[in-house]
Amino acid sequence: MKRTICILTLLVISGTTFGQAADKHMKNLDPGFVHVVYFWLNNPDNKDDQKQFEKALKKFMKKSKHANTQYFGKPPTATRDVVDDSFTYNLIVSFKSAKEQEKYQKEKAHEAFIEAAQSLWKKVVVYDSEGIKL
C-alpha cells in the first residue's frame, strides 16, 4: 500500500512539474503592462454574431505585432456574488511596457478589428495596469 501511494505521489508531482514544459509556445504574462478588455455583444446569444466576433478577434491576435501574451474567453456562470458574468467575451493581453501597448492601439490589425467587429458590441470596458515589482 505504501509503495502504491509513493508511486502515485511521484506520478502526480512529475506530471504537474513537467506537464507545462512540453508546450514550447507557453509564455508567462509580461509584468510590464496588462490590457484587459470586456465586451458586451448586442445579441450575446446569436451564434452568427459570436462566430463573426471570434473570427475578427482571432485574426487580430494572429496579426498583432505587439501583443505578447493573449487570453480570450467567455464568462462561466457566476457562483458567487462578487463575480460579474454579465459580459460576453474578454481579452487579456500583456506587453513589455506601456509604450508597446500604445503601438498596439495604433497598429493596423487593431484598427481592422475595431472596424470589423464594433457593430457587434454595445459596450466595451477596458482595465489597464502597470506591473509592480514585488
mmCIF file of N, CA and C in Angstrom:
data_model
loop_
_atom_site.group_PDB
_atom_site.id
_atom_site.type_symbol
_atom_site.label_atom_id
_atom_site.label_comp_id
_atom_site.label_asym_id
_atom_site.label_seq_id
_atom_site.Cartn_x
_atom_site.Cartn_y
_atom_site.Cartn_z
ATOM 1 N N MET A 1 0.823 -1.193 0.000
ATOM 2 C CA MET A 1 0.000 0.000 0.000
ATOM 3 C C MET A 1 0.869 1.260 0.000
ATOM 4 N N LYS A 2 1.912 1.253 0.868
ATOM 5 C CA LYS A 2 2.809 2.412 0.921
ATOM 6 C C LYS A 2 3.487 2.628 -0.425
ATOM 7 N N ARG A 3 3.876 1.529 -1.046
ATOM 8 C CA ARG A 3 4.556 1.616 -2.342
ATOM 9 C C ARG A 3 3.626 2.230 -3.397
ATOM 10 N N THR A 4 2.373 1.830 -3.409
ATOM 11 C CA THR A 4 1.391 2.368 -4.357
ATOM 12 C C THR A 4 1.189 3.864 -4.139
ATOM 13 N N ILE A 5 1.077 4.284 -2.890
ATOM 14 C CA ILE A 5 0.902 5.705 -2.573
ATOM 15 C C ILE A 5 2.123 6.500 -3.016
ATOM 16 N N CYS A 6 3.323 5.956 -2.779
ATOM 17 C CA CYS A 6 4.559 6.643 -3.202
ATOM 18 C C CYS A 6 4.615 6.792 -4.717
ATOM 19 N N ILE A 7 4.255 5.745 -5.438
ATOM 20 C CA ILE A 7 4.283 5.797 -6.906
ATOM 21 C C ILE A 7 3.271 6.812 -7.421
ATOM 22 N N LEU A 8 2.066 6.790 -6.869
ATOM 23 C CA LEU A 8 1.044 7.769 -7.278
ATOM 24 C C LEU A 8 1.490 9.196 -6.987
ATOM 25 N N THR A 9 2.087 9.404 -5.839
ATOM 26 C CA THR A 9 2.576 10.740 -5.471
ATOM 27 C C THR A 9 3.644 11.208 -6.456
ATOM 28 N N LEU A 10 4.573 10.335 -6.790
ATOM 29 C CA LEU A 10 5.619 10.691 -7.752
ATOM 30 C C LEU A 10 5.042 10.997 -9.122
ATOM 31 N N LEU A 11 4.043 10.238 -9.555
ATOM 32 C CA LEU A 11 3.406 10.495 -10.845
ATOM 33 C C LEU A 11 2.717 11.859 -10.865
ATOM 34 N N VAL A 12 2.011 12.197 -9.795
ATOM 35 C CA VAL A 12 1.325 13.490 -9.726
ATOM 36 C C VAL A 12 2.332 14.628 -9.733
ATOM 37 N N ILE A 13 3.387 14.497 -8.929
ATOM 38 C CA ILE A 13 4.410 15.551 -8.864
ATOM 39 C C ILE A 13 5.102 15.721 -10.207
ATOM 40 N N SER A 14 5.503 14.626 -10.840
ATOM 41 C CA SER A 14 6.198 14.746 -12.125
ATOM 42 C C SER A 14 5.263 15.270 -13.200
ATOM 43 N N GLY A 15 3.993 14.898 -13.158
ATOM 44 C CA GLY A 15 3.033 15.392 -14.148
ATOM 45 C C GLY A 15 2.798 16.876 -14.028
ATOM 46 N N THR A 16 2.706 17.383 -12.797
ATOM 47 C CA THR A 16 2.474 18.816 -12.628
ATOM 48 C C THR A 16 3.750 19.612 -12.830
ATOM 49 N N THR A 17 4.897 19.019 -12.520
ATOM 50 C CA THR A 17 6.159 19.731 -12.687
ATOM 51 C C THR A 17 6.561 19.855 -14.148
ATOM 52 N N PHE A 18 6.409 18.771 -14.902
ATOM 53 C CA PHE A 18 6.892 18.749 -16.265
ATOM 54 C C PHE A 18 5.795 18.907 -17.314
ATOM 55 N N GLY A 19 4.543 18.877 -16.912
ATOM 56 C CA GLY A 19 3.432 18.945 -17.857
ATOM 57 C C GLY A 19 3.409 20.224 -18.673
ATOM 58 N N GLN A 20 3.696 21.361 -18.055
ATOM 59 C CA GLN A 20 3.672 22.629 -18.769
ATOM 60 C C GLN A 20 4.907 22.806 -19.636
ATOM 61 N N ALA A 21 6.000 22.178 -19.297
ATOM 62 C CA ALA A 21 7.237 22.346 -20.056
ATOM 63 C C ALA A 21 7.118 21.801 -21.473
ATOM 64 N N ALA A 22 6.175 20.914 -21.711
ATOM 65 C CA ALA A 22 6.021 20.326 -23.037
ATOM 66 C C ALA A 22 5.511 21.332 -24.064
ATOM 67 N N ASP A 23 4.821 22.377 -23.615
ATOM 68 C CA ASP A 23 4.285 23.384 -24.526
ATOM 69 C C ASP A 23 5.335 24.478 -24.726
ATOM 70 N N LYS A 24 6.032 24.438 -25.844
ATOM 71 C CA LYS A 24 7.111 25.390 -26.118
ATOM 72 C C LYS A 24 6.574 26.794 -26.391
ATOM 73 N N HIS A 25 5.280 26.913 -26.692
ATOM 74 C CA HIS A 25 4.701 28.209 -27.016
ATOM 75 C C HIS A 25 4.136 28.924 -25.791
ATOM 76 N N MET A 26 4.121 28.259 -24.645
ATOM 77 C CA MET A 26 3.566 28.859 -23.444
ATOM 78 C C MET A 26 4.468 29.990 -22.967
ATOM 79 N N LYS A 27 3.854 31.129 -22.676
ATOM 80 C CA LYS A 27 4.605 32.273 -22.189
ATOM 81 C C LYS A 27 4.023 32.720 -20.859
ATOM 82 N N ASN A 28 4.858 33.335 -20.058
ATOM 83 C CA ASN A 28 4.375 33.945 -18.834
ATOM 84 C C ASN A 28 3.794 35.309 -19.159
ATOM 85 N N LEU A 29 2.885 35.757 -18.351
ATOM 86 C CA LEU A 29 2.305 37.076 -18.503
ATOM 87 C C LEU A 29 3.405 38.116 -18.322
ATOM 88 N N ASP A 30 3.506 39.055 -19.259
ATOM 89 C CA ASP A 30 4.506 40.117 -19.128
ATOM 90 C C ASP A 30 4.173 40.980 -17.920
ATOM 91 N N PRO A 31 5.151 41.258 -17.070
ATOM 92 C CA PRO A 31 4.873 42.047 -15.876
ATOM 93 C C PRO A 31 4.794 43.551 -16.128
ATOM 94 N N GLY A 32 5.139 43.998 -17.327
ATOM 95 C CA GLY A 32 5.200 45.435 -17.588
ATOM 96 C C GLY A 32 3.845 46.120 -17.703
ATOM 97 N N PHE A 33 2.948 45.551 -18.518
ATOM 98 C CA PHE A 33 1.679 46.216 -18.783
ATOM 99 C C PHE A 33 0.638 45.177 -19.196
ATOM 100 N N VAL A 34 -0.510 45.220 -18.567
ATOM 101 C CA VAL A 34 -1.589 44.284 -18.885
ATOM 102 C C VAL A 34 -2.818 45.076 -19.306
ATOM 103 N N HIS A 35 -3.428 44.633 -20.392
ATOM 104 C CA HIS A 35 -4.586 45.288 -21.019
ATOM 105 C C HIS A 35 -5.739 44.281 -20.974
ATOM 106 N N VAL A 36 -6.787 44.597 -20.212
ATOM 107 C CA VAL A 36 -7.928 43.695 -20.037
ATOM 108 C C VAL A 36 -9.158 44.363 -20.636
ATOM 109 N N VAL A 37 -9.813 43.672 -21.565
ATOM 110 C CA VAL A 37 -10.962 44.254 -22.278
ATOM 111 C C VAL A 37 -12.166 43.335 -22.111
ATOM 112 N N TYR A 38 -13.301 43.932 -21.747
ATOM 113 C CA TYR A 38 -14.562 43.201 -21.635
ATOM 114 C C TYR A 38 -15.512 43.708 -22.704
ATOM 115 N N PHE A 39 -16.154 42.772 -23.405
ATOM 116 C CA PHE A 39 -17.085 43.101 -24.480
ATOM 117 C C PHE A 39 -18.481 42.587 -24.126
ATOM 118 N N TRP A 40 -19.473 43.414 -24.366
ATOM 119 C CA TRP A 40 -20.872 43.019 -24.267
ATOM 120 C C TRP A 40 -21.444 43.120 -25.667
ATOM 121 N N LEU A 41 -21.796 41.974 -26.266
ATOM 122 C CA LEU A 41 -22.357 41.989 -27.613
ATOM 123 C C LEU A 41 -23.809 42.462 -27.587
ATOM 124 N N ASN A 42 -24.235 43.066 -28.693
ATOM 125 C CA ASN A 42 -25.632 43.486 -28.834
ATOM 126 C C ASN A 42 -26.576 42.302 -28.706
ATOM 127 N N ASN A 43 -26.198 41.210 -29.337
ATOM 128 C CA ASN A 43 -27.004 39.984 -29.339
ATOM 129 C C ASN A 43 -26.138 38.836 -28.826
ATOM 130 N N PRO A 44 -25.919 38.757 -27.527
ATOM 131 C CA PRO A 44 -24.948 37.797 -26.989
ATOM 132 C C PRO A 44 -25.267 36.329 -27.247
ATOM 133 N N ASP A 45 -26.514 35.995 -27.506
ATOM 134 C CA ASP A 45 -26.883 34.599 -27.752
ATOM 135 C C ASP A 45 -26.929 34.239 -29.236
ATOM 136 N N ASN A 46 -26.675 35.210 -30.098
ATOM 137 C CA ASN A 46 -26.724 34.987 -31.537
ATOM 138 C C ASN A 46 -25.438 34.284 -31.985
ATOM 139 N N LYS A 47 -25.568 33.050 -32.452
ATOM 140 C CA LYS A 47 -24.399 32.242 -32.833
ATOM 141 C C LYS A 47 -23.623 32.846 -34.006
ATOM 142 N N ASP A 48 -24.333 33.458 -34.951
ATOM 143 C CA ASP A 48 -23.642 34.086 -36.088
ATOM 144 C C ASP A 48 -22.805 35.278 -35.631
ATOM 145 N N ASP A 49 -23.352 36.077 -34.718
ATOM 146 C CA ASP A 49 -22.591 37.206 -34.172
ATOM 147 C C ASP A 49 -21.376 36.713 -33.396
ATOM 148 N N GLN A 50 -21.550 35.655 -32.637
ATOM 149 C CA GLN A 50 -20.431 35.088 -31.887
ATOM 150 C C GLN A 50 -19.320 34.632 -32.826
ATOM 151 N N LYS A 51 -19.695 33.919 -33.872
ATOM 152 C CA LYS A 51 -18.703 33.435 -34.840
ATOM 153 C C LYS A 51 -17.979 34.593 -35.513
ATOM 154 N N GLN A 52 -18.731 35.615 -35.891
ATOM 155 C CA GLN A 52 -18.141 36.776 -36.551
ATOM 156 C C GLN A 52 -17.174 37.501 -35.610
ATOM 157 N N PHE A 53 -17.579 37.678 -34.360
ATOM 158 C CA PHE A 53 -16.725 38.354 -33.385
ATOM 159 C C PHE A 53 -15.456 37.544 -33.128
ATOM 160 N N GLU A 54 -15.618 36.254 -32.895
ATOM 161 C CA GLU A 54 -14.459 35.401 -32.621
ATOM 162 C C GLU A 54 -13.502 35.355 -33.800
ATOM 163 N N LYS A 55 -14.031 35.293 -35.005
ATOM 164 C CA LYS A 55 -13.187 35.284 -36.201
ATOM 165 C C LYS A 55 -12.383 36.581 -36.300
ATOM 166 N N ALA A 56 -13.045 37.718 -36.070
ATOM 167 C CA ALA A 56 -12.356 39.019 -36.141
ATOM 168 C C ALA A 56 -11.284 39.117 -35.065
ATOM 169 N N LEU A 57 -11.585 38.649 -33.866
ATOM 170 C CA LEU A 57 -10.626 38.746 -32.774
ATOM 171 C C LEU A 57 -9.436 37.811 -32.995
ATOM 172 N N LYS A 58 -9.698 36.601 -33.451
ATOM 173 C CA LYS A 58 -8.596 35.666 -33.722
ATOM 174 C C LYS A 58 -7.679 36.201 -34.821
ATOM 175 N N LYS A 59 -8.263 36.774 -35.851
ATOM 176 C CA LYS A 59 -7.470 37.358 -36.937
ATOM 177 C C LYS A 59 -6.601 38.490 -36.401
ATOM 178 N N PHE A 60 -7.193 39.330 -35.572
ATOM 179 C CA PHE A 60 -6.475 40.445 -34.958
ATOM 180 C C PHE A 60 -5.303 39.942 -34.112
ATOM 181 N N MET A 61 -5.559 38.974 -33.248
ATOM 182 C CA MET A 61 -4.498 38.494 -32.366
ATOM 183 C C MET A 61 -3.387 37.814 -33.153
ATOM 184 N N LYS A 62 -3.741 37.139 -34.229
ATOM 185 C CA LYS A 62 -2.732 36.481 -35.057
ATOM 186 C C LYS A 62 -1.829 37.511 -35.748
ATOM 187 N N LYS A 63 -2.407 38.661 -36.122
ATOM 188 C CA LYS A 63 -1.651 39.666 -36.860
ATOM 189 C C LYS A 63 -0.996 40.731 -35.985
ATOM 190 N N SER A 64 -1.375 40.789 -34.715
ATOM 191 C CA SER A 64 -0.807 41.816 -33.839
ATOM 192 C C SER A 64 0.696 41.606 -33.676
ATOM 193 N N LYS A 65 1.445 42.686 -33.846
ATOM 194 C CA LYS A 65 2.899 42.622 -33.723
ATOM 195 C C LYS A 65 3.372 42.981 -32.316
ATOM 196 N N HIS A 66 2.458 43.460 -31.474
ATOM 197 C CA HIS A 66 2.881 43.989 -30.178
ATOM 198 C C HIS A 66 2.353 43.213 -28.982
ATOM 199 N N ALA A 67 1.282 42.462 -29.144
ATOM 200 C CA ALA A 67 0.715 41.701 -28.033
ATOM 201 C C ALA A 67 1.563 40.454 -27.795
ATOM 202 N N ASN A 68 2.120 40.329 -26.603
ATOM 203 C CA ASN A 68 2.986 39.192 -26.309
ATOM 204 C C ASN A 68 2.217 37.978 -25.832
ATOM 205 N N THR A 69 1.461 38.119 -24.786
ATOM 206 C CA THR A 69 0.642 37.006 -24.311
ATOM 207 C C THR A 69 -0.809 37.379 -24.532
ATOM 208 N N GLN A 70 -1.622 36.368 -24.818
ATOM 209 C CA GLN A 70 -3.022 36.624 -25.147
ATOM 210 C C GLN A 70 -3.908 35.608 -24.458
ATOM 211 N N TYR A 71 -5.027 36.082 -23.961
ATOM 212 C CA TYR A 71 -6.043 35.208 -23.403
ATOM 213 C C TYR A 71 -7.381 35.727 -23.894
ATOM 214 N N PHE A 72 -8.224 34.824 -24.365
ATOM 215 C CA PHE A 72 -9.522 35.176 -24.896
ATOM 216 C C PHE A 72 -10.522 34.217 -24.284
ATOM 217 N N GLY A 73 -11.604 34.737 -23.671
ATOM 218 C CA GLY A 73 -12.534 33.833 -23.020
ATOM 219 C C GLY A 73 -13.948 34.352 -22.918
ATOM 220 N N LYS A 74 -14.801 33.497 -22.368
ATOM 221 C CA LYS A 74 -16.200 33.796 -22.098
ATOM 222 C C LYS A 74 -16.428 33.548 -20.612
ATOM 223 N N PRO A 75 -17.402 34.219 -20.013
ATOM 224 C CA PRO A 75 -17.599 34.027 -18.574
ATOM 225 C C PRO A 75 -18.272 32.700 -18.248
ATOM 226 N N PRO A 76 -17.816 32.063 -17.178
ATOM 227 C CA PRO A 76 -18.572 30.915 -16.675
ATOM 228 C C PRO A 76 -19.774 31.458 -15.908
ATOM 229 N N THR A 77 -20.715 30.629 -15.607
ATOM 230 C CA THR A 77 -21.847 31.073 -14.795
ATOM 231 C C THR A 77 -21.334 31.394 -13.398
ATOM 232 N N ALA A 78 -21.633 32.597 -12.920
ATOM 233 C CA ALA A 78 -21.141 33.032 -11.615
ATOM 234 C C ALA A 78 -21.769 32.201 -10.503
ATOM 235 N N THR A 79 -20.939 31.815 -9.550
ATOM 236 C CA THR A 79 -21.427 31.065 -8.395
ATOM 237 C C THR A 79 -21.283 31.865 -7.104
ATOM 238 N N ARG A 80 -20.682 33.055 -7.223
ATOM 239 C CA ARG A 80 -20.513 33.921 -6.053
ATOM 240 C C ARG A 80 -20.986 35.325 -6.414
ATOM 241 N N ASP A 81 -21.465 36.057 -5.430
ATOM 242 C CA ASP A 81 -21.986 37.406 -5.660
ATOM 243 C C ASP A 81 -20.932 38.374 -6.183
ATOM 244 N N VAL A 82 -19.670 38.158 -5.873
ATOM 245 C CA VAL A 82 -18.614 39.084 -6.283
ATOM 246 C C VAL A 82 -18.176 38.890 -7.731
ATOM 247 N N VAL A 83 -18.657 37.844 -8.382
ATOM 248 C CA VAL A 83 -18.253 37.543 -9.755
ATOM 249 C C VAL A 83 -19.246 38.165 -10.736
ATOM 250 N N ASP A 84 -18.723 38.969 -11.661
ATOM 251 C CA ASP A 84 -19.540 39.592 -12.707
ATOM 252 C C ASP A 84 -19.469 38.712 -13.955
ATOM 253 N N ASP A 85 -20.586 38.120 -14.304
ATOM 254 C CA ASP A 85 -20.618 37.289 -15.509
ATOM 255 C C ASP A 85 -21.520 37.906 -16.574
ATOM 256 N N SER A 86 -21.673 39.223 -16.523
ATOM 257 C CA SER A 86 -22.588 39.905 -17.445
ATOM 258 C C SER A 86 -21.994 40.142 -18.832
ATOM 259 N N PHE A 87 -20.672 40.053 -18.969
ATOM 260 C CA PHE A 87 -20.022 40.310 -20.257
ATOM 261 C C PHE A 87 -20.153 39.103 -21.170
ATOM 262 N N THR A 88 -19.907 39.314 -22.462
ATOM 263 C CA THR A 88 -19.991 38.234 -23.439
ATOM 264 C C THR A 88 -18.619 37.601 -23.685
ATOM 265 N N TYR A 89 -17.588 38.439 -23.812
ATOM 266 C CA TYR A 89 -16.218 37.983 -24.060
ATOM 267 C C TYR A 89 -15.252 38.860 -23.283
ATOM 268 N N ASN A 90 -14.070 38.317 -23.016
ATOM 269 C CA ASN A 90 -12.996 39.169 -22.519
ATOM 270 C C ASN A 90 -11.683 38.794 -23.190
ATOM 271 N N LEU A 91 -10.820 39.778 -23.222
ATOM 272 C CA LEU A 91 -9.500 39.644 -23.827
ATOM 273 C C LEU A 91 -8.492 40.175 -22.834
ATOM 274 N N ILE A 92 -7.444 39.413 -22.589
ATOM 275 C CA ILE A 92 -6.351 39.869 -21.731
ATOM 276 C C ILE A 92 -5.080 39.755 -22.554
ATOM 277 N N VAL A 93 -4.385 40.880 -22.676
ATOM 278 C CA VAL A 93 -3.174 40.947 -23.478
ATOM 279 C C VAL A 93 -2.098 41.613 -22.628
ATOM 280 N N SER A 94 -0.872 41.114 -22.718
ATOM 281 C CA SER A 94 0.203 41.744 -21.958
ATOM 282 C C SER A 94 1.298 42.254 -22.886
ATOM 283 N N PHE A 95 2.010 43.243 -22.369
ATOM 284 C CA PHE A 95 3.061 43.922 -23.129
ATOM 285 C C PHE A 95 4.267 44.141 -22.227
ATOM 286 N N LYS A 96 5.406 44.345 -22.849
ATOM 287 C CA LYS A 96 6.611 44.624 -22.073
ATOM 288 C C LYS A 96 6.552 45.989 -21.396
ATOM 289 N N SER A 97 5.802 46.915 -22.015
ATOM 290 C CA SER A 97 5.747 48.275 -21.468
ATOM 291 C C SER A 97 4.494 48.989 -21.964
ATOM 292 N N ALA A 98 4.222 50.133 -21.349
ATOM 293 C CA ALA A 98 3.096 50.972 -21.780
ATOM 294 C C ALA A 98 3.336 51.485 -23.205
ATOM 295 N N LYS A 99 4.579 51.713 -23.566
ATOM 296 C CA LYS A 99 4.898 52.176 -24.922
ATOM 297 C C LYS A 99 4.528 51.121 -25.964
ATOM 298 N N GLU A 100 4.773 49.856 -25.656
ATOM 299 C CA GLU A 100 4.392 48.773 -26.566
ATOM 300 C C GLU A 100 2.875 48.697 -26.709
ATOM 301 N N GLN A 101 2.165 48.936 -25.609
ATOM 302 C CA GLN A 101 0.705 48.914 -25.655
ATOM 303 C C GLN A 101 0.180 50.065 -26.513
ATOM 304 N N GLU A 102 0.838 51.205 -26.468
ATOM 305 C CA GLU A 102 0.440 52.340 -27.318
ATOM 306 C C GLU A 102 0.602 51.986 -28.800
ATOM 307 N N LYS A 103 1.670 51.284 -29.132
ATOM 308 C CA LYS A 103 1.880 50.853 -30.520
ATOM 309 C C LYS A 103 0.776 49.892 -30.947
ATOM 310 N N TYR A 104 0.371 49.013 -30.052
ATOM 311 C CA TYR A 104 -0.707 48.050 -30.306
ATOM 312 C C TYR A 104 -2.013 48.789 -30.620
ATOM 313 N N GLN A 105 -2.287 49.846 -29.880
ATOM 314 C CA GLN A 105 -3.520 50.611 -30.086
ATOM 315 C C GLN A 105 -3.582 51.223 -31.487
ATOM 316 N N LYS A 106 -2.417 51.553 -32.043
ATOM 317 C CA LYS A 106 -2.356 52.243 -33.338
ATOM 318 C C LYS A 106 -2.060 51.321 -34.521
ATOM 319 N N GLU A 107 -1.820 50.051 -34.254
ATOM 320 C CA GLU A 107 -1.457 49.163 -35.365
ATOM 321 C C GLU A 107 -2.666 48.863 -36.249
ATOM 322 N N LYS A 108 -2.380 48.554 -37.507
ATOM 323 C CA LYS A 108 -3.441 48.293 -38.488
ATOM 324 C C LYS A 108 -4.325 47.124 -38.085
ATOM 325 N N ALA A 109 -3.751 46.097 -37.498
ATOM 326 C CA ALA A 109 -4.529 44.926 -37.090
ATOM 327 C C ALA A 109 -5.593 45.307 -36.059
ATOM 328 N N HIS A 110 -5.241 46.189 -35.131
ATOM 329 C CA HIS A 110 -6.184 46.645 -34.107
ATOM 330 C C HIS A 110 -7.293 47.483 -34.738
ATOM 331 N N GLU A 111 -6.912 48.376 -35.606
ATOM 332 C CA GLU A 111 -7.911 49.220 -36.285
ATOM 333 C C GLU A 111 -8.844 48.380 -37.160
ATOM 334 N N ALA A 112 -8.324 47.361 -37.824
ATOM 335 C CA ALA A 112 -9.149 46.484 -38.657
ATOM 336 C C ALA A 112 -10.120 45.677 -37.801
ATOM 337 N N PHE A 113 -9.667 45.239 -36.623
ATOM 338 C CA PHE A 113 -10.554 44.511 -35.713
ATOM 339 C C PHE A 113 -11.725 45.395 -35.287
ATOM 340 N N ILE A 114 -11.423 46.626 -34.882
ATOM 341 C CA ILE A 114 -12.485 47.532 -34.445
ATOM 342 C C ILE A 114 -13.484 47.763 -35.575
ATOM 343 N N GLU A 115 -12.981 47.998 -36.764
ATOM 344 C CA GLU A 115 -13.874 48.237 -37.900
ATOM 345 C C GLU A 115 -14.741 47.010 -38.200
ATOM 346 N N ALA A 116 -14.161 45.827 -38.102
ATOM 347 C CA ALA A 116 -14.891 44.595 -38.427
ATOM 348 C C ALA A 116 -15.904 44.204 -37.352
ATOM 349 N N ALA A 117 -15.625 44.538 -36.088
ATOM 350 C CA ALA A 117 -16.446 43.994 -35.003
ATOM 351 C C ALA A 117 -17.252 45.016 -34.197
ATOM 352 N N GLN A 118 -16.983 46.297 -34.344
ATOM 353 C CA GLN A 118 -17.637 47.262 -33.457
ATOM 354 C C GLN A 118 -19.156 47.292 -33.586
ATOM 355 N N SER A 119 -19.680 46.914 -34.727
ATOM 356 C CA SER A 119 -21.140 46.897 -34.883
ATOM 357 C C SER A 119 -21.768 45.753 -34.072
ATOM 358 N N LEU A 120 -20.951 44.806 -33.619
ATOM 359 C CA LEU A 120 -21.459 43.662 -32.869
ATOM 360 C C LEU A 120 -21.599 43.934 -31.375
ATOM 361 N N TRP A 121 -20.893 44.939 -30.856
ATOM 362 C CA TRP A 121 -20.943 45.171 -29.415
ATOM 363 C C TRP A 121 -21.697 46.437 -29.059
ATOM 364 N N LYS A 122 -22.267 46.395 -27.835
ATOM 365 C CA LYS A 122 -22.972 47.567 -27.310
ATOM 366 C C LYS A 122 -22.152 48.267 -26.238
ATOM 367 N N LYS A 123 -21.177 47.546 -25.679
ATOM 368 C CA LYS A 123 -20.382 48.121 -24.594
ATOM 369 C C LYS A 123 -19.013 47.455 -24.561
ATOM 370 N N VAL A 124 -17.998 48.263 -24.282
ATOM 371 C CA VAL A 124 -16.637 47.768 -24.080
ATOM 372 C C VAL A 124 -16.079 48.482 -22.853
ATOM 373 N N VAL A 125 -15.462 47.720 -21.959
ATOM 374 C CA VAL A 125 -14.806 48.294 -20.782
ATOM 375 C C VAL A 125 -13.373 47.789 -20.768
ATOM 376 N N VAL A 126 -12.436 48.708 -20.527
ATOM 377 C CA VAL A 126 -11.012 48.376 -20.535
ATOM 378 C C VAL A 126 -10.411 48.677 -19.169
ATOM 379 N N TYR A 127 -9.594 47.757 -18.692
ATOM 380 C CA TYR A 127 -8.808 47.952 -17.463
ATOM 381 C C TYR A 127 -7.359 47.738 -17.846
ATOM 382 N N ASP A 128 -6.538 48.752 -17.689
ATOM 383 C CA ASP A 128 -5.104 48.652 -17.939
ATOM 384 C C ASP A 128 -4.372 48.741 -16.613
ATOM 385 N N SER A 129 -3.247 48.050 -16.505
ATOM 386 C CA SER A 129 -2.442 48.160 -15.303
ATOM 387 C C SER A 129 -0.978 47.971 -15.628
ATOM 388 N N GLU A 130 -0.154 48.678 -14.872
ATOM 389 C CA GLU A 130 1.300 48.529 -14.977
ATOM 390 C C GLU A 130 1.764 47.684 -13.794
ATOM 391 N N GLY A 131 2.700 46.815 -14.061
ATOM 392 C CA GLY A 131 3.162 45.889 -13.038
ATOM 393 C C GLY A 131 3.914 46.565 -11.918
ATOM 394 N N ILE A 132 3.847 45.930 -10.761
ATOM 395 C CA ILE A 132 4.578 46.365 -9.570
ATOM 396 C C ILE A 132 5.546 45.255 -9.228
ATOM 397 N N LYS A 133 6.803 45.599 -9.070
ATOM 398 C CA LYS A 133 7.800 44.585 -8.700
ATOM 399 C C LYS A 133 7.641 44.258 -7.216
ATOM 400 N N LEU A 134 7.548 42.980 -6.945
ATOM 401 C CA LEU A 134 7.404 42.531 -5.562
ATOM 402 C C LEU A 134 8.706 41.989 -5.042
#
